[in-house]
Tab-separated table of C-alpha atoms in Angstrom:
chain	number	residue	atom	x	y	z
A	869	UNK	CA	-0.902	14.107	-30.442
A	870	UNK	CA	-1.377	16.775	-27.903
A	871	UNK	CA	1.741	19.353	-27.826
A	872	UNK	CA	3.633	18.366	-24.855
A	873	UNK	CA	4.056	20.780	-21.806
A	874	UNK	CA	7.576	20.460	-19.934
A	875	UNK	CA	7.660	20.993	-16.062
A	876	UNK	CA	11.201	20.927	-14.593
A	877	UNK	CA	10.781	19.807	-10.918
A	878	UNK	CA	12.970	19.272	-7.761
A	879	UNK	CA	13.594	15.387	-8.465
A	880	UNK	CA	15.633	13.304	-11.103
A	881	UNK	CA	12.738	11.848	-13.374
A	882	UNK	CA	11.815	11.968	-16.624
A	883	UNK	CA	8.011	11.535	-16.522
A	884	UNK	CA	6.033	10.694	-19.995
A	885	UNK	CA	2.246	10.769	-19.490
A	886	UNK	CA	0.252	9.606	-22.208
A	887	UNK	CA	-3.272	9.270	-22.507
A	888	UNK	CA	-5.539	6.453	-22.854
A	889	UNK	CA	-9.070	5.350	-22.304
A	890	UNK	CA	-10.317	2.448	-20.729
A	891	UNK	CA	-14.113	2.637	-19.919
A	892	UNK	CA	-16.536	0.339	-21.248
A	893	UNK	CA	-19.210	2.213	-23.364
A	894	UNK	CA	-21.408	1.555	-26.283
A	895	UNK	CA	-24.462	3.249	-27.265
A	896	UNK	CA	-28.168	2.763	-26.829
A	897	UNK	CA	-31.325	4.483	-28.004
A	898	UNK	CA	-33.032	4.817	-24.575
A	899	UNK	CA	-32.405	6.488	-21.511
A	900	UNK	CA	-30.870	3.995	-18.801
A	901	UNK	CA	-32.627	3.476	-15.443
A	902	UNK	CA	-30.879	4.284	-12.177
A	903	UNK	CA	-28.394	1.655	-11.393
A	904	UNK	CA	-28.899	-1.194	-9.021
A	905	UNK	CA	-26.387	-0.899	-6.019
A	906	UNK	CA	-24.764	-4.052	-5.470
A	907	UNK	CA	-22.657	-3.496	-2.321
A	908	UNK	CA	-21.580	-0.631	-0.149
A	909	UNK	CA	-18.147	-0.645	1.653
A	910	UNK	CA	-17.126	1.726	4.020
A	911	UNK	CA	-13.529	2.614	4.827
A	912	UNK	CA	-12.136	5.392	6.913
A	913	UNK	CA	-15.574	7.012	7.263
A	914	UNK	CA	-16.238	7.142	3.386
A	915	UNK	CA	-18.522	4.902	1.244
A	916	UNK	CA	-17.561	3.401	-2.064
A	917	UNK	CA	-20.773	1.731	-3.875
A	918	UNK	CA	-20.663	-1.101	-6.605
A	919	UNK	CA	-23.434	-0.542	-9.126
A	920	UNK	CA	-24.634	-3.169	-11.498
A	921	UNK	CA	-22.843	-2.517	-15.033
A	922	UNK	CA	-24.266	-3.281	-18.614
A	923	UNK	CA	-22.866	-4.038	-22.044
A	924	UNK	CA	-21.820	-7.453	-23.395
A	925	UNK	CA	-18.530	-9.108	-24.180
A	926	UNK	CA	-17.817	-8.873	-27.906
A	927	UNK	CA	-17.566	-11.684	-30.394
A	928	UNK	CA	-13.841	-11.208	-30.988
A	929	UNK	CA	-12.910	-10.426	-27.336
A	930	UNK	CA	-9.674	-11.851	-26.141
A	931	UNK	CA	-9.721	-14.227	-23.093
A	932	UNK	CA	-6.902	-13.363	-20.643
A	933	UNK	CA	-4.492	-15.985	-19.689
A	934	UNK	CA	-4.984	-16.235	-15.890
A	935	UNK	CA	-4.837	-19.393	-13.936
A	936	UNK	CA	-7.874	-19.205	-11.764
A	937	UNK	CA	-6.744	-21.949	-8.914
A	938	UNK	CA	-3.356	-19.786	-8.729
A	939	UNK	CA	-5.109	-16.330	-8.762
A	940	UNK	CA	-7.479	-17.599	-5.855
A	941	UNK	CA	-4.639	-18.526	-3.718
A	942	UNK	CA	-2.594	-15.633	-4.108
A	943	UNK	CA	-5.751	-13.607	-3.210
A	944	UNK	CA	-6.328	-15.634	0.023
A	945	UNK	CA	-2.798	-15.333	1.089
A	946	UNK	CA	-3.052	-11.350	0.435
A	947	UNK	CA	-6.337	-11.407	2.505
A	948	UNK	CA	-4.546	-12.926	5.372
A	949	UNK	CA	-1.854	-10.119	5.035
A	950	UNK	CA	-4.389	-7.658	5.348
A	951	UNK	CA	-6.093	-9.190	8.340
A	952	UNK	CA	-2.816	-9.521	10.117
A	953	UNK	CA	-1.912	-5.851	9.220
A	954	UNK	CA	-5.254	-4.586	10.534
A	955	UNK	CA	-4.608	-6.470	13.731
A	956	UNK	CA	-1.053	-5.112	14.247
A	957	UNK	CA	-2.322	-1.448	13.510
A	958	UNK	CA	-5.279	-1.911	16.190
A	959	UNK	CA	-3.050	-3.676	18.771
A	960	UNK	CA	0.596	-2.539	17.904
A	961	UNK	CA	0.651	0.324	15.731
A	962	UNK	CA	3.559	1.966	17.341
A	963	UNK	CA	5.777	-1.150	16.651
A	964	UNK	CA	4.475	-1.687	12.703
A	965	UNK	CA	7.392	-0.352	10.456
A	966	UNK	CA	5.765	-1.309	6.979
A	967	UNK	CA	5.156	-4.421	5.022
A	968	UNK	CA	6.174	-5.371	1.572
A	969	UNK	CA	6.564	-8.608	-0.784
A	970	UNK	CA	9.997	-9.704	-1.239
A	971	UNK	CA	11.519	-11.375	-4.344
A	972	UNK	CA	10.357	-14.951	-3.201
A	973	UNK	CA	6.465	-13.895	-2.814
A	974	UNK	CA	6.769	-13.684	0.940
A	975	UNK	CA	5.334	-10.951	3.249
A	976	UNK	CA	7.915	-9.331	5.048
A	977	UNK	CA	6.638	-7.278	7.990
A	978	UNK	CA	8.935	-4.889	9.718
A	979	UNK	CA	8.651	-4.729	13.482
A	980	UNK	CA	10.258	-2.402	16.036
A	981	UNK	CA	10.877	-4.972	18.723
A	982	UNK	CA	10.766	-8.877	19.273
A	983	UNK	CA	8.785	-10.600	16.657
A	984	UNK	CA	8.091	-13.774	18.587
A	985	UNK	CA	4.709	-12.913	19.919
A	986	UNK	CA	3.706	-12.124	16.213
A	987	UNK	CA	4.907	-15.223	14.670
A	988	UNK	CA	3.038	-17.322	17.173
A	989	UNK	CA	-0.096	-15.187	16.617
A	990	UNK	CA	0.192	-15.740	12.612
A	991	UNK	CA	0.788	-19.667	13.311
A	992	UNK	CA	-2.448	-19.810	14.930
A	993	UNK	CA	-4.311	-17.412	12.696
A	994	UNK	CA	-3.473	-18.222	9.355
A	995	UNK	CA	-2.984	-21.398	7.058
A	996	UNK	CA	-0.299	-19.468	5.301
A	997	UNK	CA	2.066	-18.691	8.298
A	998	UNK	CA	4.990	-20.107	6.267
A	999	UNK	CA	4.509	-16.993	3.968
A	1000	UNK	CA	4.997	-14.558	6.419
A	1001	UNK	CA	8.202	-13.553	7.763
A	1002	UNK	CA	9.446	-10.552	10.480
A	1003	UNK	CA	12.338	-8.050	10.256
A	1004	UNK	CA	13.635	-6.048	13.253
A	1005	UNK	CA	13.944	-2.546	12.385
A	1006	UNK	CA	14.703	0.782	14.062
A	1007	UNK	CA	11.631	2.975	13.209
A	1008	UNK	CA	8.037	2.662	13.226
A	1009	UNK	CA	6.018	3.549	10.243
A	1010	UNK	CA	4.286	6.547	12.172
A	1011	UNK	CA	7.940	7.899	12.853
A	1012	UNK	CA	8.790	7.694	9.189
A	1013	UNK	CA	5.536	9.369	8.299
A	1014	UNK	CA	6.269	11.956	10.932
A	1015	UNK	CA	9.722	12.717	9.323
A	1016	UNK	CA	8.361	12.783	5.994
A	1017	UNK	CA	5.710	15.492	6.811
A	1018	UNK	CA	8.599	17.345	8.622
A	1019	UNK	CA	10.747	17.623	5.371
A	1020	UNK	CA	7.818	18.983	2.952
A	1021	UNK	CA	8.596	22.399	3.763
A	1022	UNK	CA	12.000	21.997	2.111
A	1023	UNK	CA	10.104	21.347	-1.422
A	1024	UNK	CA	11.849	17.715	-1.727
A	1025	UNK	CA	10.161	14.627	-3.304
A	1026	UNK	CA	9.930	11.706	-0.770
A	1027	UNK	CA	9.136	8.026	-0.334
A	1028	UNK	CA	8.976	5.804	2.564
A	1029	UNK	CA	10.576	2.445	1.843
A	1030	UNK	CA	9.682	-0.581	3.979
A	1031	UNK	CA	12.546	-2.870	2.782
A	1032	UNK	CA	15.422	-0.268	4.002
A	1033	UNK	CA	13.051	1.219	6.815
A	1034	UNK	CA	14.149	4.766	5.467
A	1035	UNK	CA	12.797	8.051	4.397
A	1036	UNK	CA	14.163	8.399	0.949
A	1037	UNK	CA	14.648	12.020	-0.128
A	1038	UNK	CA	14.963	12.889	-3.796
A	1039	UNK	CA	16.948	16.012	-3.793
A	1040	UNK	CA	19.376	17.692	-6.279
A	1041	UNK	CA	23.076	18.358	-5.253
A	1042	UNK	CA	22.723	21.932	-5.060
A	1043	UNK	CA	19.885	21.818	-2.934
A	1044	UNK	CA	21.452	19.319	-0.685
A	1045	UNK	CA	24.232	21.314	0.108
A	1046	UNK	CA	21.935	24.198	1.106
A	1047	UNK	CA	19.401	22.217	3.253
A	1048	UNK	CA	21.092	19.145	4.446
A	1049	UNK	CA	21.868	20.320	7.781
A	1050	UNK	CA	18.215	21.657	8.466
A	1051	UNK	CA	16.567	18.604	6.898
A	1052	UNK	CA	18.322	16.271	9.343
A	1053	UNK	CA	17.643	18.658	12.294
A	1054	UNK	CA	13.950	18.395	11.071
A	1055	UNK	CA	13.924	14.572	11.099
A	1056	UNK	CA	15.933	14.517	14.205
A	1057	UNK	CA	17.631	11.219	13.401
A	1058	UNK	CA	20.236	11.232	10.371
A	1059	UNK	CA	20.139	7.341	10.248
A	1060	UNK	CA	16.439	7.470	9.381
A	1061	UNK	CA	16.947	9.507	5.887
A	1062	UNK	CA	18.631	8.198	2.683
A	1063	UNK	CA	19.277	11.112	0.061
A	1064	UNK	CA	18.716	10.481	-3.667
A	1065	UNK	CA	19.895	12.836	-5.980
A	1066	UNK	CA	18.178	14.078	-9.174
A	1067	UNK	CA	15.683	16.032	-11.004
A	1068	UNK	CA	12.223	15.553	-12.513
A	1069	UNK	CA	11.250	16.225	-15.859
A	1070	UNK	CA	7.562	15.829	-16.787
A	1071	UNK	CA	6.099	15.595	-20.250
A	1072	UNK	CA	2.304	15.159	-20.657
A	1073	UNK	CA	1.306	13.504	-24.012
A	1074	UNK	CA	-2.234	13.115	-24.822
A	1075	UNK	CA	-3.496	10.484	-27.555
A	1076	UNK	CA	-8.671	7.981	-27.971
A	1077	UNK	CA	-15.809	3.370	-24.411
A	1078	UNK	CA	-15.214	-0.181	-22.897
A	1079	UNK	CA	-12.468	0.015	-20.138
A	1080	UNK	CA	-9.383	0.383	-22.352
A	1081	UNK	CA	-11.070	1.898	-25.350
A	1082	UNK	CA	-9.958	5.273	-26.515
A	1083	UNK	CA	-12.049	8.497	-26.335
A	1084	UNK	CA	-11.417	11.455	-28.866
A	1085	UNK	CA	-11.606	15.222	-28.306
A	1086	UNK	CA	-10.545	18.394	-30.283
A	1087	UNK	CA	-8.106	21.161	-29.920
A	1088	UNK	CA	-6.799	23.751	-31.763
A	1089	UNK	CA	-4.247	21.713	-33.287
A	1090	UNK	CA	-6.712	19.007	-34.294
A	1091	UNK	CA	-8.196	15.590	-32.713
A	1092	UNK	CA	-6.303	13.878	-30.107
A	1093	UNK	CA	-7.424	11.258	-27.517
A	1094	UNK	CA	-6.884	9.587	-24.162
A	1095	UNK	CA	-8.135	6.245	-22.506
A	1096	UNK	CA	-11.048	5.217	-20.192
A	1097	UNK	CA	-10.320	3.735	-16.715
A	1098	UNK	CA	-13.804	2.692	-15.743
A	1099	UNK	CA	-17.352	3.860	-15.612
A	1100	UNK	CA	-18.904	5.238	-12.238
A	1101	UNK	CA	-21.677	7.485	-11.408
A	1102	UNK	CA	-21.439	11.239	-9.760
A	1103	UNK	CA	-24.502	12.245	-8.033
A	1104	UNK	CA	-27.136	11.223	-10.493
A	1105	UNK	CA	-24.948	11.297	-13.416
A	1106	UNK	CA	-23.102	8.519	-15.187
A	1107	UNK	CA	-19.543	9.178	-15.847
A	1108	UNK	CA	-16.528	7.905	-17.438
A	1109	UNK	CA	-13.172	8.104	-15.695
A	1110	UNK	CA	-9.830	9.080	-17.244
A	1111	UNK	CA	-6.665	11.138	-16.528
A	1112	UNK	CA	-7.290	14.550	-15.546
A	1113	UNK	CA	-4.431	15.970	-17.880
A	1114	UNK	CA	-6.729	14.998	-20.632
A	1115	UNK	CA	-8.428	18.369	-19.952
A	1116	UNK	CA	-11.877	19.647	-19.765
A	1117	UNK	CA	-13.290	19.339	-23.230
A	1118	UNK	CA	-16.499	17.393	-25.108
A	1119	UNK	CA	-15.538	14.046	-25.866
A	1120	UNK	CA	-16.362	11.609	-28.564
A	1121	UNK	CA	-16.131	7.793	-29.481
A	1122	UNK	CA	-15.239	8.289	-33.090
A	1123	UNK	CA	-14.994	4.378	-33.646
A	1124	UNK	CA	-18.846	4.404	-33.310
A	1125	UNK	CA	-20.124	7.604	-34.576
A	1126	UNK	CA	-19.646	11.225	-34.754
A	1127	UNK	CA	-21.801	11.938	-31.770
A	1128	UNK	CA	-20.606	13.424	-28.522
A	1129	UNK	CA	-20.593	10.831	-25.619
A	1130	UNK	CA	-20.253	13.902	-23.087
A	1131	UNK	CA	-18.411	16.496	-21.542
A	1132	UNK	CA	-15.697	16.813	-18.918
A	1133	UNK	CA	-15.492	19.772	-16.594
A	1134	UNK	CA	-13.964	18.708	-13.499
A	1135	UNK	CA	-10.210	17.691	-14.717
A	1136	UNK	CA	-7.631	17.774	-11.985
A	1137	UNK	CA	-3.775	17.245	-12.194
A	1138	UNK	CA	-2.689	18.263	-8.834
A	1139	UNK	CA	-3.040	17.633	-5.189
A	1140	UNK	CA	-3.495	13.898	-4.744
A	1141	UNK	CA	-5.059	12.844	-7.957
A	1142	UNK	CA	-4.708	13.147	-11.713
A	1143	UNK	CA	-8.281	12.259	-13.162
A	1144	UNK	CA	-11.571	13.675	-14.585
A	1145	UNK	CA	-14.974	12.361	-15.385
A	1146	UNK	CA	-16.736	12.721	-18.565
A	1147	UNK	CA	-20.505	13.273	-17.855
A	1148	UNK	CA	-22.266	11.055	-20.584
A	1149	UNK	CA	-25.111	11.852	-22.486
A	1150	UNK	CA	-28.119	9.353	-22.388
A	1151	UNK	CA	-26.932	7.378	-25.119
A	1152	UNK	CA	-24.278	5.781	-23.291
A	1153	UNK	CA	-24.423	2.302	-21.947
A	1154	UNK	CA	-22.043	2.063	-18.568
A	1155	UNK	CA	-20.070	-1.079	-19.339
A	1156	UNK	CA	-18.295	-3.030	-16.756
A	1157	UNK	CA	-16.358	-5.107	-19.577
A	1158	UNK	CA	-12.675	-4.605	-20.558
A	1159	UNK	CA	-12.195	-3.463	-24.045
A	1160	UNK	CA	-11.621	-6.037	-26.618
A	1161	UNK	CA	-11.458	-8.745	-23.639
A	1162	UNK	CA	-13.837	-11.267	-21.919
A	1163	UNK	CA	-12.672	-9.941	-18.418
A	1164	UNK	CA	-14.991	-8.053	-16.432
A	1165	UNK	CA	-14.671	-5.370	-13.558
A	1166	UNK	CA	-15.919	-7.152	-10.277
A	1167	UNK	CA	-14.441	-4.901	-7.564
A	1168	UNK	CA	-12.031	-2.132	-6.570
A	1169	UNK	CA	-9.143	-1.843	-3.860
A	1170	UNK	CA	-10.505	0.915	-1.814
A	1171	UNK	CA	-8.259	0.003	1.089
A	1172	UNK	CA	-4.937	-0.476	-1.044
A	1173	UNK	CA	-4.728	-3.973	0.305
A	1174	UNK	CA	-3.485	-5.734	-3.082
A	1175	UNK	CA	-0.751	-3.032	-4.109
A	1176	UNK	CA	1.764	-3.053	-1.149
A	1177	UNK	CA	5.516	-2.591	-2.360
A	1178	UNK	CA	6.584	-5.886	-4.114
A	1179	UNK	CA	3.045	-6.740	-5.315
A	1180	UNK	CA	2.247	-6.663	-9.033
A	1181	UNK	CA	-0.486	-5.152	-11.185
A	1182	UNK	CA	-1.671	-5.394	-14.758
A	1183	UNK	CA	-2.634	-2.363	-17.097
A	1184	UNK	CA	-5.269	-2.605	-19.822
A	1185	UNK	CA	-4.862	0.389	-22.194
A	1186	UNK	CA	-5.730	1.206	-25.734
A	1187	UNK	CA	-2.351	0.327	-27.384
A	1188	UNK	CA	-2.921	-3.503	-25.670
A	1189	UNK	CA	-5.652	-3.920	-28.509
A	1190	UNK	CA	-7.796	-5.817	-26.161
A	1191	UNK	CA	-5.101	-7.674	-24.332
A	1192	UNK	CA	-3.784	-6.449	-21.018
A	1193	UNK	CA	0.010	-5.681	-19.836
A	1194	UNK	CA	1.581	-7.192	-16.849
A	1195	UNK	CA	2.514	-8.148	-14.199
A	1196	UNK	CA	4.724	-5.034	-13.102
A	1197	UNK	CA	5.871	-4.865	-9.545
A	1198	UNK	CA	5.073	-1.842	-7.342
A	1199	UNK	CA	8.180	-0.144	-6.557
A	1200	UNK	CA	7.283	2.908	-4.033
A	1201	UNK	CA	4.683	5.333	-3.445
A	1202	UNK	CA	6.194	8.744	-4.436
A	1203	UNK	CA	5.317	12.403	-2.838
A	1204	UNK	CA	6.501	15.271	-5.066
A	1205	UNK	CA	6.134	18.824	-4.351
A	1206	UNK	CA	4.493	20.693	-7.502
A	1207	UNK	CA	2.754	17.865	-8.893
A	1208	UNK	CA	0.324	15.210	-7.927
A	1209	UNK	CA	1.289	13.389	-4.289
A	1210	UNK	CA	1.015	9.943	-3.247
A	1211	UNK	CA	1.773	8.158	-6.846
A	1212	UNK	CA	2.313	4.725	-7.155
A	1213	UNK	CA	5.503	3.868	-9.044
A	1214	UNK	CA	5.660	0.339	-10.879
A	1215	UNK	CA	7.983	-1.479	-13.182
A	1216	UNK	CA	7.970	0.104	-16.672
A	1217	UNK	CA	5.192	-1.347	-18.845
A	1218	UNK	CA	5.133	-0.909	-22.566
A	1219	UNK	CA	2.509	1.807	-22.530
A	1220	UNK	CA	2.882	4.362	-25.235
A	1221	UNK	CA	1.229	7.782	-25.981
A	1222	UNK	CA	-2.410	7.585	-25.666
A	1223	UNK	CA	-2.408	5.142	-22.808
A	1224	UNK	CA	-2.752	7.540	-19.889
A	1225	UNK	CA	-6.060	7.199	-18.158
A	1226	UNK	CA	-6.143	3.455	-18.638
A	1227	UNK	CA	-7.177	0.774	-16.240
A	1228	UNK	CA	-4.501	-0.508	-13.478
A	1229	UNK	CA	-5.991	-3.598	-12.058
A	1230	UNK	CA	-5.278	-6.944	-9.846
A	1231	UNK	CA	-6.906	-10.075	-10.607
A	1232	UNK	CA	-9.862	-11.041	-8.114
A	1233	UNK	CA	-11.486	-14.406	-8.070
A	1234	UNK	CA	-14.694	-15.711	-7.103
A	1235	UNK	CA	-17.417	-18.569	-8.142
A	1236	UNK	CA	-14.830	-20.152	-10.328
A	1237	UNK	CA	-14.107	-16.761	-12.300
A	1238	UNK	CA	-11.635	-14.296	-12.530
A	1239	UNK	CA	-12.514	-10.597	-12.707
A	1240	UNK	CA	-10.465	-7.160	-12.704
A	1241	UNK	CA	-10.038	-5.493	-9.292
A	1242	UNK	CA	-9.529	-1.632	-10.177
A	1243	UNK	CA	-6.388	-0.403	-8.563
A	1244	UNK	CA	-6.161	3.163	-10.036
A	1245	UNK	CA	-5.690	5.157	-13.245
A	1246	UNK	CA	-2.618	4.867	-15.363
A	1247	UNK	CA	-0.778	8.190	-15.434
A	1248	UNK	CA	2.182	7.566	-17.628
A	1249	UNK	CA	6.018	6.946	-17.360
A	1250	UNK	CA	8.488	8.556	-15.075
A	1251	UNK	CA	12.407	8.179	-15.231
A	1252	UNK	CA	13.876	8.301	-11.745
A	1253	UNK	CA	17.896	8.756	-11.619
A	1254	UNK	CA	18.105	7.182	-15.140
A	1255	UNK	CA	15.778	4.264	-14.573
A	1256	UNK	CA	12.288	4.390	-16.330
A	1257	UNK	CA	9.285	3.177	-14.408
A	1258	UNK	CA	5.373	3.419	-14.852
A	1259	UNK	CA	2.960	5.475	-12.312
A	1260	UNK	CA	-0.815	5.362	-11.356
A	1261	UNK	CA	-3.006	7.263	-9.378
A	1262	UNK	CA	-4.911	5.145	-6.859
A	1263	UNK	CA	-8.336	4.186	-6.738
A	1264	UNK	CA	-9.432	5.743	-3.618
A	1265	UNK	CA	-7.632	9.149	-4.561
A	1266	UNK	CA	-9.747	9.319	-7.948
A	1267	UNK	CA	-13.071	8.242	-6.234
A	1268	UNK	CA	-12.633	10.666	-3.386
A	1269	UNK	CA	-11.131	13.559	-5.443
A	1270	UNK	CA	-13.797	13.541	-8.234
A	1271	UNK	CA	-16.495	12.860	-5.615
A	1272	UNK	CA	-17.927	9.605	-7.341
A	1273	UNK	CA	-20.970	7.951	-5.793
A	1274	UNK	CA	-20.331	4.559	-7.393
A	1275	UNK	CA	-18.620	2.121	-9.842
A	1276	UNK	CA	-19.991	-0.106	-12.305
A	1277	UNK	CA	-18.990	-3.574	-11.907
A	1278	UNK	CA	-20.212	-7.104	-12.955
A	1279	UNK	CA	-22.950	-8.094	-10.687
A	1280	UNK	CA	-21.785	-11.957	-10.795
A	1281	UNK	CA	-18.993	-11.125	-8.763
């Protein structure tokens, strides 16, 4: 196990970051041909490419317990939510205060004004209109984001809570006494803010090629490992994506043989992503099959549509031994100075050391089959004011940060 590094930061939380690999890879004797491009998605001026993956489901693979009809219904509802959110942002952006899924599975849209027009629009536009609710709030999402930007100079961690329509600020008691007046002046409206005290302690722990399989690397203290999230391309190279805090090194899949699978030189654990890519040697097959499972990666959530606050995600990591963990509710999106920004905080999964870098996904359904939709890369555990949670890095942050050029998926999706 890699030696722990402790970082004491400005928010109450204890972070345990483990390292696990979830990328699907086995070995072949011949060089791979350039992958076939299946789809190209454009979002916010950026392109995301789906590439035809390779590899086969293992004989002893576990079949996930996912009801196709229920998964398909839930996906259809979320797609309607996405369309309505896009319509709101295009036509009434100044009124939009956020959206979340409540405990009854209903979509709650926060609106700064009368919601009757929106309710009438939904009734005409969606067959799932009864799944939508509207709540009148004081602040728009634009106002909350502006306040969030204004307080960054105070070196505090923040999260916008769509349920309370507040900007949550995580700050210790001493700093609050010192900066409270200036913070409230910066946001210009004291009712917009909720102060949540504490401090954050971060502990990075590394542990060992189908998505979910472990990968090994050697340090002065001996062998350690991480988990692979998914397979992709970077320029003309095939790469395996895992957590950046695993570090730059030469990587191996010791479960297959003693030959190196490739090298990581772009590890990053700051800014907006904790991720790195292992540039594979020519003997690596770029699999889209989850390790030890019959489930395959079909697509990826480049817009964040399927992981709003209150939605649920699953994890496929080394410690699961071929089975996924889930479902875990999305709690908040956390910005914290001095570490990776815009992290997704979820209910605590049973992840352990060696699971960092693993696949976080939601279920996508098509053609009578369930697939995994990539949501991001598992970073580890975090304790906020005494409560433990899980956390992951958004797919788009990983893809854009590493400069990936495509992701290997199941061509049948």
